Amino acid sequence: MAHRSRALGAAMALAALALVLGPLAAVGLWAGRAGMPTPGDWAAFRFTLWQAAASAALSCALAVPLARALMRRRFPGRKAFLSLIGAPFILPVIVAIFGLVAIFGRNGWINAALAPLGLPPLSIYGPQGVILAHVFFNLPLACRMLLSGYAAIPGEHWRLAEALSLPRFRFLEWPMLRQRLPGAALLIFLICLTSFAVALTLGGGPRATTMELAIYQALRFEFDLGKAALMAVAQCAVCLAALGLAGRAALAPVAAPGLGLQARLPPGPLWLDAGVIGLAGLFLALPLAAVVASGATWIFDLPPTIWWAALRSIVVALAATALAMAMALVMARAGGRLAEVAAALPLSASSLVTGTGIFIILFRVIRPEALALPATVLVNALVALPFAYRILRPALAQVEADYGRLADQLGLGGLRRWRLMLVPLARGPIGFAAGLIAAMAMGDLGVIALFASQEQQTLPLAMSRAMGAYRMGEAAGAGLLLVLLAFGMFWIFDRGGRDVRA
């Protein structure tokens, strides 16, 4: 039974490798046909690296005081605030951008408040807008990573340091920060390298064109496959280097096991902690509030094209979830080095790079537009595979360690083992992983932008086009609908995965 499971897992891992490496190989072959990089290409390369590094540094720098304030304070609504911190990760990117524009845009709330004071208006378009959006998405991620680091320091260590009058930052906080911050910064750097929707909406122009945007422009407007492939290869090389550095940045844990006392930092100035938490809360909550406020009056007046786009998004999200979960479950059940490599490899290529490879493979055989939705399903499943695998692998391994020998004695194998043991006992992580994938796929604006015609657009693409055409009321209603669908899918899957006995 174990042998068949490992064989099936190896076959699934090989299929995942082929699905990732095939498009990358096509990209690599076409890159050889490209000419020398133009000054514009080098400018896009430099800006991509610069904005990713600046976004990562700023996100981590702001996360430190926020994490310290949250560890020092217990206040009503703290759990709700922690839930708010997790919201940007599943919030559709295009919706968050709409909310940021509503707050910081030319006619946004901030400029409306500055105008009576005679102050110059702010502009969200350009490099500053790209970095602002990336900080909005990644500040919560960095904060979560630091909160887990603070929680890992035993409460006894804080008490001992206080009793001995030791500098607690030097002996407790700094070793943890030195361990966690490099990995967090590299992860955020990698995320910002492959960000497409942010650059498409807030960037553009010679000063704020990323490699992702250059790939899109080369394919969609210039049909220069060689240039698109060259930029895709350059981006993959940078992503692989960042992944390698991220692996080396993982240091050994700095805290020894404790007796289970709650970790809590010594209290600091109340005004400082309240200010940090309040400003962070406003920064994260106001864009979402702007989407709800703007979209509530338009959601029931949306044209039929938006509702059809929403239906396509639901189908794409469910299909991508089913495919990603099938691959992740089989690979996580088998484990092994091959599965680890296959599950990590999609991180080296963004959905747009993988879509570029699929476009290159298909364009001589069939009109790529004819396979827009299947290609979107496949790419979204591959992009979600690393997240699903990391969630499911420990859960399934723990179930096997606890009950695997008993299941072998009872002769449980194949589908019966899944139905009677693995799925019921790993129900929570399975539901969480499925909800995360569905929300990510629901809000994806990547490969669909390369392939889709007007009749094949998904809801994020329809919203992006409405924003580009300055149909802001339609975009607001579509944004609210997209938020409801993405969070609704996450809630349904996550809720369904919880143990009903809990």
Short mmCIF file of C-alpha atoms in Angstrom, two decimals:
data_model
loop_
_atom_site.label_atom_id
_atom_site.label_comp_id
_atom_site.label_asym_id
_atom_site.label_seq_id
_atom_site.Cartn_x
_atom_site.Cartn_y
_atom_site.Cartn_z
CA MET A 1 0.00 0.00 0.00
CA ALA A 2 2.77 2.42 0.95
CA HIS A 3 4.63 1.49 -2.21
CA ARG A 4 1.60 2.28 -4.41
CA SER A 5 1.11 5.59 -2.59
CA ARG A 6 4.73 6.58 -3.15
CA ALA A 7 4.53 5.58 -6.80
CA LEU A 8 1.37 7.62 -7.33
CA GLY A 9 2.92 10.57 -5.51
CA ALA A 10 6.05 10.34 -7.66
CA ALA A 11 3.94 10.24 -10.82
CA MET A 12 1.97 13.30 -9.70
CA ALA A 13 5.20 15.13 -8.81
CA LEU A 14 6.64 14.33 -12.25
CA ALA A 15 3.43 15.64 -13.86
CA ALA A 16 3.71 18.86 -11.84
CA LEU A 17 7.35 19.24 -12.84
CA ALA A 18 6.45 18.76 -16.50
CA LEU A 19 3.64 21.32 -16.29
CA VAL A 20 6.04 23.89 -14.82
CA LEU A 21 9.21 23.05 -16.76
CA GLY A 22 7.47 22.69 -20.13
CA PRO A 23 6.40 26.34 -20.35
CA LEU A 24 9.72 27.47 -18.87
CA ALA A 25 11.60 25.47 -21.52
CA ALA A 26 9.52 27.11 -24.24
CA VAL A 27 10.32 30.51 -22.75
CA GLY A 28 14.03 29.66 -22.65
CA LEU A 29 14.10 28.53 -26.28
CA TRP A 30 12.36 31.65 -27.52
CA ALA A 31 14.60 33.88 -25.42
CA GLY A 32 17.49 32.85 -27.66
CA ARG A 33 15.72 34.48 -30.61
CA ALA A 34 15.55 37.86 -28.93
CA GLY A 35 17.93 40.65 -29.76
CA MET A 36 20.00 42.60 -27.29
CA PRO A 37 18.06 44.14 -24.40
CA THR A 38 16.99 47.71 -25.04
CA PRO A 39 17.51 50.57 -22.56
CA GLY A 40 13.82 50.21 -21.72
CA ASP A 41 14.34 46.54 -20.87
CA TRP A 42 17.23 47.38 -18.55
CA ALA A 43 15.13 50.13 -16.95
CA ALA A 44 12.31 47.62 -16.28
CA PHE A 45 14.83 45.17 -14.80
CA ARG A 46 16.34 47.81 -12.50
CA PHE A 47 12.97 49.16 -11.41
CA THR A 48 11.68 45.67 -10.64
CA LEU A 49 14.62 44.95 -8.35
CA TRP A 50 14.49 48.41 -6.76
CA GLN A 51 10.76 48.43 -6.00
CA ALA A 52 10.86 44.86 -4.67
CA ALA A 53 13.78 45.67 -2.37
CA ALA A 54 12.20 48.94 -1.19
CA SER A 55 8.82 47.27 -0.61
CA ALA A 56 10.39 44.43 1.37
CA ALA A 57 12.53 46.76 3.48
CA LEU A 58 9.65 49.12 4.25
CA SER A 59 7.22 46.29 5.03
CA CYS A 60 9.64 44.65 7.46
CA ALA A 61 10.65 47.96 9.06
CA LEU A 62 7.01 48.85 9.76
CA ALA A 63 6.17 45.33 10.91
CA VAL A 64 8.63 45.43 13.82
CA PRO A 65 6.92 48.20 15.86
CA LEU A 66 3.47 46.81 14.97
CA ALA A 67 4.35 43.29 16.13
CA ARG A 68 5.93 44.66 19.33
CA ALA A 69 2.83 46.75 20.09
CA LEU A 70 0.51 43.79 19.53
CA MET A 71 2.59 41.58 21.80
CA ARG A 72 2.65 44.22 24.53
CA ARG A 73 -1.06 45.02 24.59
CA ARG A 74 -4.27 43.11 25.26
CA PHE A 75 -7.30 45.16 24.27
CA PRO A 76 -10.93 44.61 23.22
CA GLY A 77 -11.04 43.72 19.54
CA ARG A 78 -7.51 42.35 19.43
CA LYS A 79 -8.68 39.10 17.79
CA ALA A 80 -10.62 41.10 15.21
CA PHE A 81 -7.51 43.17 14.50
CA LEU A 82 -5.45 40.02 14.00
CA SER A 83 -8.11 38.79 11.58
CA LEU A 84 -7.85 42.11 9.74
CA ILE A 85 -4.12 41.53 9.41
CA GLY A 86 -4.81 38.28 7.58
CA ALA A 87 -7.40 39.79 5.23
CA PRO A 88 -5.04 41.32 2.60
CA PHE A 89 -3.60 37.88 1.83
CA ILE A 90 -6.93 36.66 0.41
CA LEU A 91 -8.23 40.05 -0.71
CA PRO A 92 -8.22 40.21 -4.54
CA VAL A 93 -5.37 42.44 -5.65
CA ILE A 94 -7.42 44.51 -8.06
CA VAL A 95 -9.98 45.21 -5.32
CA ALA A 96 -7.30 46.39 -2.91
CA ILE A 97 -5.89 48.65 -5.62
CA PHE A 98 -9.33 50.16 -6.17
CA GLY A 99 -9.60 50.80 -2.43
CA LEU A 100 -6.15 52.41 -2.31
CA VAL A 101 -7.04 54.64 -5.24
CA ALA A 102 -10.25 55.65 -3.43
CA ILE A 103 -8.16 56.70 -0.42
CA PHE A 104 -4.94 58.05 -1.96
CA GLY A 105 -5.99 58.83 -5.56
CA ARG A 106 -6.46 62.22 -7.17
CA ASN A 107 -10.09 62.38 -6.04
CA GLY A 108 -9.54 60.24 -2.97
CA TRP A 109 -10.29 60.84 0.66
CA ILE A 110 -6.77 62.06 1.52
CA ASN A 111 -6.64 64.68 -1.23
CA ALA A 112 -10.17 65.80 -0.36
CA ALA A 113 -8.90 66.53 3.15
CA LEU A 114 -5.72 68.25 1.92
CA ALA A 115 -7.44 70.59 -0.55
CA PRO A 116 -9.08 72.91 2.05
CA LEU A 117 -5.68 73.27 3.74
CA GLY A 118 -4.07 74.47 0.52
CA LEU A 119 -1.67 71.53 0.42
CA PRO A 120 -0.56 69.96 -2.89
CA PRO A 121 -2.41 66.78 -3.89
CA LEU A 122 -0.85 63.34 -3.57
CA SER A 123 -0.39 61.05 -6.56
CA ILE A 124 -0.69 57.28 -6.22
CA TYR A 125 0.46 56.55 -9.76
CA GLY A 126 4.09 55.73 -10.38
CA PRO A 127 6.79 54.17 -8.19
CA GLN A 128 5.29 55.50 -4.96
CA GLY A 129 1.95 53.89 -5.74
CA VAL A 130 3.52 50.52 -6.55
CA ILE A 131 5.46 50.52 -3.27
CA LEU A 132 2.42 51.70 -1.28
CA ALA A 133 0.31 48.84 -2.64
CA HIS A 134 3.03 46.29 -1.96
CA VAL A 135 3.38 47.50 1.63
CA PHE A 136 -0.40 47.22 2.04
CA PHE A 137 -0.25 43.55 1.02
CA ASN A 138 3.00 42.55 2.71
CA LEU A 139 3.08 44.49 5.98
CA PRO A 140 0.52 42.03 7.45
CA LEU A 141 2.56 39.07 6.22
CA ALA A 142 5.74 40.37 7.85
CA CYS A 143 3.85 41.18 11.05
CA ARG A 144 2.40 37.66 11.21
CA MET A 145 5.85 36.13 10.84
CA LEU A 146 7.25 38.32 13.62
CA LEU A 147 4.28 37.61 15.90
CA SER A 148 4.96 33.89 15.60
CA GLY A 149 8.59 34.59 16.42
CA TYR A 150 7.70 36.56 19.54
CA ALA A 151 5.25 33.83 20.57
CA ALA A 152 8.04 31.24 20.28
CA ILE A 153 10.11 32.98 22.99
CA PRO A 154 9.12 31.29 26.27
CA GLY A 155 7.45 33.49 28.86
CA GLU A 156 9.98 32.29 31.44
CA HIS A 157 12.76 33.99 29.48
CA TRP A 158 11.07 37.38 29.79
CA ARG A 159 10.64 36.92 33.53
CA LEU A 160 14.23 35.77 33.97
CA ALA A 161 15.58 38.73 31.98
CA GLU A 162 13.49 41.10 34.10
CA ALA A 163 14.68 39.49 37.33
CA LEU A 164 18.33 39.76 36.26
CA SER A 165 17.87 43.30 34.84
CA LEU A 166 19.14 42.15 31.44
CA PRO A 167 18.52 44.24 28.29
CA ARG A 168 15.62 42.25 26.88
CA PHE A 169 15.86 43.60 23.36
CA ARG A 170 19.50 42.55 23.07
CA PHE A 171 19.17 39.06 24.54
CA LEU A 172 15.62 38.06 23.51
CA GLU A 173 14.17 40.20 20.74
CA TRP A 174 17.21 40.83 18.57
CA PRO A 175 18.17 37.13 18.18
CA MET A 176 14.58 36.37 17.08
CA LEU A 177 14.48 39.34 14.69
CA ARG A 178 17.84 38.35 13.24
CA GLN A 179 16.40 34.91 12.57
CA ARG A 180 13.02 35.95 11.14
CA LEU A 181 13.58 39.22 9.30
CA PRO A 182 15.89 37.96 6.50
CA GLY A 183 13.45 35.21 5.55
CA ALA A 184 10.48 37.59 5.71
CA ALA A 185 12.28 40.19 3.60
CA LEU A 186 13.29 37.66 0.95
CA LEU A 187 9.77 36.21 0.79
CA ILE A 188 8.26 39.68 0.32
CA PHE A 189 10.96 40.52 -2.22
CA LEU A 190 9.96 37.42 -4.18
CA ILE A 191 6.27 38.31 -4.02
CA CYS A 192 6.93 41.85 -5.23
CA LEU A 193 9.11 40.58 -8.09
CA THR A 194 6.15 38.69 -9.55
CA SER A 195 3.47 41.31 -8.89
CA PHE A 196 1.53 42.09 -12.07
CA ALA A 197 -1.80 43.72 -11.25
CA VAL A 198 -0.18 46.40 -9.09
CA ALA A 199 2.24 47.47 -11.83
CA LEU A 200 -0.47 47.26 -14.50
CA THR A 201 -2.84 49.56 -12.60
CA LEU A 202 -0.56 51.90 -10.65
CA GLY A 203 2.70 51.72 -12.59
CA GLY A 204 3.34 51.99 -16.28
CA GLY A 205 5.43 54.55 -18.09
CA PRO A 206 9.21 54.53 -18.33
CA ARG A 207 9.71 55.16 -14.61
CA ALA A 208 7.46 52.41 -13.25
CA THR A 209 7.49 49.46 -15.66
CA THR A 210 8.28 46.11 -14.09
CA MET A 211 9.44 42.97 -15.88
CA GLU A 212 5.93 41.51 -15.49
CA LEU A 213 4.43 44.55 -17.20
CA ALA A 214 7.10 44.45 -19.92
CA ILE A 215 6.23 40.80 -20.63
CA TYR A 216 2.53 41.67 -20.88
CA GLN A 217 3.17 44.61 -23.18
CA ALA A 218 5.49 42.59 -25.42
CA LEU A 219 2.90 39.84 -25.85
CA ARG A 220 -0.37 41.75 -25.83
CA PHE A 221 0.55 44.87 -27.79
CA GLU A 222 3.81 44.22 -29.66
CA PHE A 223 3.54 40.44 -30.18
CA ASP A 224 7.31 40.24 -29.68
CA LEU A 225 7.65 36.70 -28.34
CA GLY A 226 11.43 36.90 -28.17
CA LYS A 227 11.40 40.00 -25.98
CA ALA A 228 8.68 38.56 -23.73
CA ALA A 229 10.65 35.32 -23.35
CA LEU A 230 13.88 37.19 -22.59
CA MET A 231 12.24 39.20 -19.83
CA ALA A 232 10.61 36.04 -18.47
CA VAL A 233 13.97 34.25 -18.30
CA ALA A 234 15.54 37.22 -16.50
CA GLN A 235 12.71 37.26 -13.98
CA CYS A 236 12.96 33.49 -13.37
CA ALA A 237 16.69 33.83 -12.76
CA VAL A 238 16.12 36.51 -10.13
CA CYS A 239 13.33 34.45 -8.51
CA LEU A 240 15.56 31.36 -8.32
CA ALA A 241 18.33 33.42 -6.73
CA ALA A 242 15.88 34.84 -4.18
CA LEU A 243 14.59 31.33 -3.40
CA GLY A 244 18.14 30.11 -2.86
CA LEU A 245 18.91 32.99 -0.52
CA ALA A 246 15.64 32.41 1.34
CA GLY A 247 16.64 28.81 1.98
CA ARG A 248 20.02 29.89 3.35
CA ALA A 249 18.42 32.59 5.50
CA ALA A 250 16.51 30.04 7.60
CA LEU A 251 18.54 29.95 10.82
CA ALA A 252 18.19 27.60 13.76
CA PRO A 253 15.57 28.48 16.38
CA VAL A 254 16.89 30.80 19.05
CA ALA A 255 14.52 29.94 21.89
CA ALA A 256 14.58 26.84 24.04
CA PRO A 257 11.37 25.07 25.08
CA GLY A 258 9.62 26.59 28.07
CA LEU A 259 6.96 25.60 30.56
CA GLY A 260 4.06 27.01 28.57
CA LEU A 261 3.79 30.44 30.19
CA GLN A 262 2.34 33.08 27.86
CA ALA A 263 4.92 35.22 26.10
CA ARG A 264 4.33 38.91 26.65
CA LEU A 265 6.68 41.84 26.18
CA PRO A 266 7.12 44.35 29.00
CA PRO A 267 4.72 47.30 28.54
CA GLY A 268 5.97 50.33 26.67
CA PRO A 269 4.51 53.84 26.26
CA LEU A 270 0.75 53.50 25.81
CA TRP A 271 0.54 56.43 23.39
CA LEU A 272 3.17 54.85 21.14
CA ASP A 273 1.54 51.42 21.03
CA ALA A 274 -1.93 52.91 20.52
CA GLY A 275 -0.64 55.14 17.73
CA VAL A 276 1.11 52.30 15.91
CA ILE A 277 -1.89 49.95 16.15
CA GLY A 278 -4.36 52.69 15.24
CA LEU A 279 -2.43 53.88 12.17
CA ALA A 280 -1.88 50.32 10.97
CA GLY A 281 -5.56 49.56 11.45
CA LEU A 282 -6.60 52.62 9.44
CA PHE A 283 -4.09 51.81 6.69
CA LEU A 284 -5.46 48.27 6.33
CA ALA A 285 -9.16 48.92 6.94
CA LEU A 286 -9.84 52.14 5.03
CA PRO A 287 -9.30 50.72 1.50
CA LEU A 288 -11.67 47.84 2.25
CA ALA A 289 -14.19 50.28 3.74
CA ALA A 290 -13.90 52.42 0.60
CA VAL A 291 -14.68 49.40 -1.59
CA VAL A 292 -17.74 48.54 0.48
CA ALA A 293 -18.97 52.14 0.61
CA SER A 294 -18.50 52.71 -3.13
CA GLY A 295 -19.75 49.34 -4.28
CA ALA A 296 -22.87 49.10 -2.12
CA THR A 297 -24.77 51.55 -4.32
CA TRP A 298 -23.70 49.93 -7.60
CA ILE A 299 -23.71 46.20 -6.98
CA PHE A 300 -27.38 45.76 -7.93
CA ASP A 301 -27.04 47.87 -11.09
CA LEU A 302 -24.19 45.93 -12.69
CA PRO A 303 -24.53 45.07 -16.39
CA PRO A 304 -24.98 41.42 -17.46
CA THR A 305 -21.37 41.23 -18.67
CA ILE A 306 -20.16 41.60 -15.07
CA TRP A 307 -22.43 38.81 -13.80
CA TRP A 308 -21.27 36.50 -16.58
CA ALA A 309 -17.65 37.38 -15.71
CA ALA A 310 -18.42 36.52 -12.08
CA LEU A 311 -19.79 33.14 -13.14
CA ARG A 312 -16.63 32.42 -15.13
CA SER A 313 -14.52 33.38 -12.11
CA ILE A 314 -16.46 30.97 -9.89
CA VAL A 315 -15.97 28.13 -12.39
CA VAL A 316 -12.25 28.92 -12.75
CA ALA A 317 -11.77 29.13 -8.97
CA LEU A 318 -13.54 25.83 -8.28
CA ALA A 319 -11.72 24.01 -11.08
CA ALA A 320 -8.33 25.38 -9.99
CA THR A 321 -9.07 24.40 -6.39
CA ALA A 322 -10.02 20.86 -7.38
CA LEU A 323 -6.89 20.42 -9.51
CA ALA A 324 -4.49 21.97 -6.98
CA MET A 325 -5.96 19.98 -4.07
CA ALA A 326 -5.78 16.71 -6.00
CA MET A 327 -2.11 17.30 -6.82
CA ALA A 328 -1.22 18.56 -3.34
CA LEU A 329 -3.01 15.74 -1.48
CA VAL A 330 -1.37 12.98 -3.50
CA MET A 331 2.08 14.58 -3.31
CA ALA A 332 1.76 15.41 0.41
CA ARG A 333 0.65 11.85 1.16
CA ALA A 334 3.73 10.41 -0.53
CA GLY A 335 6.28 13.03 0.53
CA GLY A 336 9.86 12.57 -0.54
CA ARG A 337 12.46 14.78 -2.15
CA LEU A 338 10.82 14.73 -5.59
CA ALA A 339 7.52 15.98 -4.18
CA GLU A 340 9.32 18.74 -2.25
CA VAL A 341 11.06 19.95 -5.41
CA ALA A 342 7.90 19.76 -7.51
CA ALA A 343 5.92 21.67 -4.88
CA ALA A 344 8.54 24.44 -4.58
CA LEU A 345 9.33 24.91 -8.29
CA PRO A 346 6.22 26.98 -9.14
CA LEU A 347 7.60 29.71 -6.87
CA SER A 348 10.34 30.32 -9.42
CA ALA A 349 7.89 31.49 -12.08
CA SER A 350 4.93 33.84 -11.82
CA SER A 351 1.59 33.06 -13.39
CA LEU A 352 2.39 35.53 -16.18
CA VAL A 353 5.71 33.81 -16.98
CA THR A 354 4.06 30.39 -17.03
CA GLY A 355 1.26 31.82 -19.15
CA THR A 356 3.85 33.22 -21.55
CA GLY A 357 5.30 29.74 -21.98
CA ILE A 358 1.86 28.25 -22.60
CA PHE A 359 1.14 31.02 -25.13
CA ILE A 360 4.39 30.22 -26.98
CA ILE A 361 3.53 26.51 -27.07
CA LEU A 362 -0.03 27.05 -28.29
CA PHE A 363 0.05 29.96 -30.70
CA ARG A 364 1.24 27.88 -33.70
CA VAL A 365 -1.21 25.06 -33.02
CA ILE A 366 -4.40 26.78 -31.90
CA ARG A 367 -5.63 30.27 -31.17
CA PRO A 368 -4.54 30.84 -27.54
CA GLU A 369 -7.82 32.67 -26.84
CA ALA A 370 -9.67 29.39 -27.37
CA LEU A 371 -7.97 27.93 -24.29
CA ALA A 372 -8.03 31.06 -22.14
CA LEU A 373 -10.08 29.60 -19.28
CA PRO A 374 -8.42 26.12 -19.20
CA ALA A 375 -4.98 27.78 -19.22
CA THR A 376 -6.07 30.07 -16.38
CA VAL A 377 -7.27 27.07 -14.36
CA LEU A 378 -4.00 25.21 -14.90
CA VAL A 379 -1.74 28.15 -14.05
CA ASN A 380 -3.73 29.06 -10.93
CA ALA A 381 -3.52 25.46 -9.73
CA LEU A 382 0.25 25.41 -10.23
CA VAL A 383 0.72 28.77 -8.48
CA ALA A 384 -1.32 27.54 -5.49
CA LEU A 385 0.46 24.17 -5.28
CA PRO A 386 3.33 25.34 -3.00
CA PHE A 387 0.89 26.83 -0.46
CA ALA A 388 -1.41 23.80 -0.45
CA TYR A 389 1.50 21.36 -0.13
CA ARG A 390 3.00 23.22 2.83
CA ILE A 391 -0.34 23.20 4.63
CA LEU A 392 -1.23 19.56 3.91
CA ARG A 393 2.13 17.79 4.23
CA PRO A 394 2.54 18.19 8.03
CA ALA A 395 -1.13 17.38 8.66
CA LEU A 396 -1.14 14.15 6.65
CA ALA A 397 2.23 13.10 8.07
CA GLN A 398 0.89 13.54 11.61
CA VAL A 399 -2.22 11.45 10.83
CA GLU A 400 -0.07 8.67 9.40
CA ALA A 401 2.24 8.77 12.41
CA ASP A 402 -0.70 8.52 14.82
CA TYR A 403 -2.96 6.04 13.04
CA GLY A 404 -1.04 4.61 10.09
CA ARG A 405 -0.02 1.37 11.81
CA LEU A 406 -3.59 0.73 12.99
CA ALA A 407 -4.89 1.39 9.47
CA ASP A 408 -2.38 -1.12 8.07
CA GLN A 409 -3.52 -3.76 10.55
CA LEU A 410 -7.15 -3.15 9.53
CA GLY A 411 -6.27 -3.41 5.87
CA LEU A 412 -7.26 0.16 5.04
CA GLY A 413 -5.72 1.17 1.74
CA GLY A 414 -6.41 3.15 -1.38
CA LEU A 415 -9.58 5.24 -1.39
CA ARG A 416 -10.87 3.63 1.84
CA ARG A 417 -7.83 4.96 3.70
CA TRP A 418 -8.53 8.43 2.38
CA ARG A 419 -12.27 8.25 3.11
CA LEU A 420 -12.11 6.71 6.58
CA MET A 421 -8.86 8.07 8.01
CA LEU A 422 -6.91 10.76 6.14
CA VAL A 423 -9.70 13.13 5.09
CA PRO A 424 -11.69 13.06 8.37
CA LEU A 425 -8.61 13.52 10.57
CA ALA A 426 -6.97 16.20 8.37
CA ARG A 427 -10.27 17.92 7.63
CA GLY A 428 -9.28 21.29 9.08
CA PRO A 429 -6.06 21.81 7.05
CA ILE A 430 -7.78 20.44 3.93
CA GLY A 431 -10.61 22.97 4.24
CA PHE A 432 -8.22 25.83 4.98
CA ALA A 433 -6.01 24.98 1.99
CA ALA A 434 -9.01 24.68 -0.34
CA GLY A 435 -10.42 28.00 0.86
CA LEU A 436 -7.09 29.74 0.39
CA ILE A 437 -6.71 28.39 -3.16
CA ALA A 438 -10.28 29.31 -4.10
CA ALA A 439 -9.87 32.89 -2.83
CA MET A 440 -6.53 33.30 -4.63
CA ALA A 441 -7.90 31.94 -7.91
CA MET A 442 -11.07 34.01 -7.60
CA GLY A 443 -9.08 37.25 -7.50
CA ASP A 444 -6.27 36.38 -9.90
CA LEU A 445 -5.44 38.89 -12.60
CA GLY A 446 -2.48 37.32 -14.34
CA VAL A 447 -2.56 34.81 -17.14
CA ILE A 448 -6.18 35.63 -18.03
CA ALA A 449 -4.98 39.09 -19.12
CA LEU A 450 -2.79 37.46 -21.78
CA PHE A 451 -5.44 35.19 -23.28
CA ALA A 452 -8.96 36.45 -22.69
CA SER A 453 -11.16 38.21 -25.20
CA GLN A 454 -14.11 40.36 -24.16
CA GLU A 455 -16.35 37.28 -24.11
CA GLN A 456 -13.97 35.29 -21.86
CA GLN A 457 -13.06 37.85 -19.23
CA THR A 458 -13.21 36.93 -15.57
CA LEU A 459 -14.44 39.27 -12.86
CA PRO A 460 -10.97 40.69 -11.93
CA LEU A 461 -10.25 41.39 -15.61
CA ALA A 462 -13.69 42.97 -16.11
CA MET A 463 -13.09 45.19 -13.09
CA SER A 464 -9.63 46.18 -14.34
CA ARG A 465 -11.03 47.11 -17.75
CA ALA A 466 -13.82 49.12 -16.15
CA MET A 467 -11.24 51.05 -14.12
CA GLY A 468 -9.16 51.62 -17.25
CA ALA A 469 -12.23 53.02 -19.02
CA TYR A 470 -13.04 55.26 -16.01
CA ARG A 471 -16.32 53.47 -15.37
CA MET A 472 -15.67 53.77 -11.67
CA GLY A 473 -19.21 53.01 -10.51
CA GLU A 474 -19.21 49.73 -12.43
CA ALA A 475 -15.72 48.97 -11.10
CA ALA A 476 -16.87 49.68 -7.53
CA GLY A 477 -19.83 47.31 -7.80
CA ALA A 478 -17.67 44.63 -9.42
CA GLY A 479 -15.09 45.07 -6.66
CA LEU A 480 -17.60 44.55 -3.90
CA LEU A 481 -19.00 41.50 -5.69
CA LEU A 482 -15.48 40.12 -6.05
CA VAL A 483 -14.77 40.63 -2.33
CA LEU A 484 -17.99 38.86 -1.37
CA LEU A 485 -17.23 35.92 -3.66
CA ALA A 486 -13.58 35.55 -2.61
CA PHE A 487 -14.21 35.78 1.12
CA GLY A 488 -17.37 33.70 0.75
CA MET A 489 -15.47 30.87 -0.94
CA PHE A 490 -12.76 30.98 1.69
CA TRP A 491 -15.33 30.93 4.50
CA ILE A 492 -17.33 28.04 2.99
CA PHE A 493 -14.30 25.79 2.47
CA ASP A 494 -12.66 26.71 5.76
CA ARG A 495 -15.90 26.30 7.69
CA GLY A 496 -16.60 22.99 6.01
CA GLY A 497 -13.15 21.77 6.98
CA ARG A 498 -13.55 22.45 10.67
CA ASP A 499 -14.29 19.52 12.93
CA VAL A 500 -17.98 19.71 13.79
CA ARG A 501 -17.22 18.31 17.20
CA ALA A 502 -14.92 21.21 18.07
#
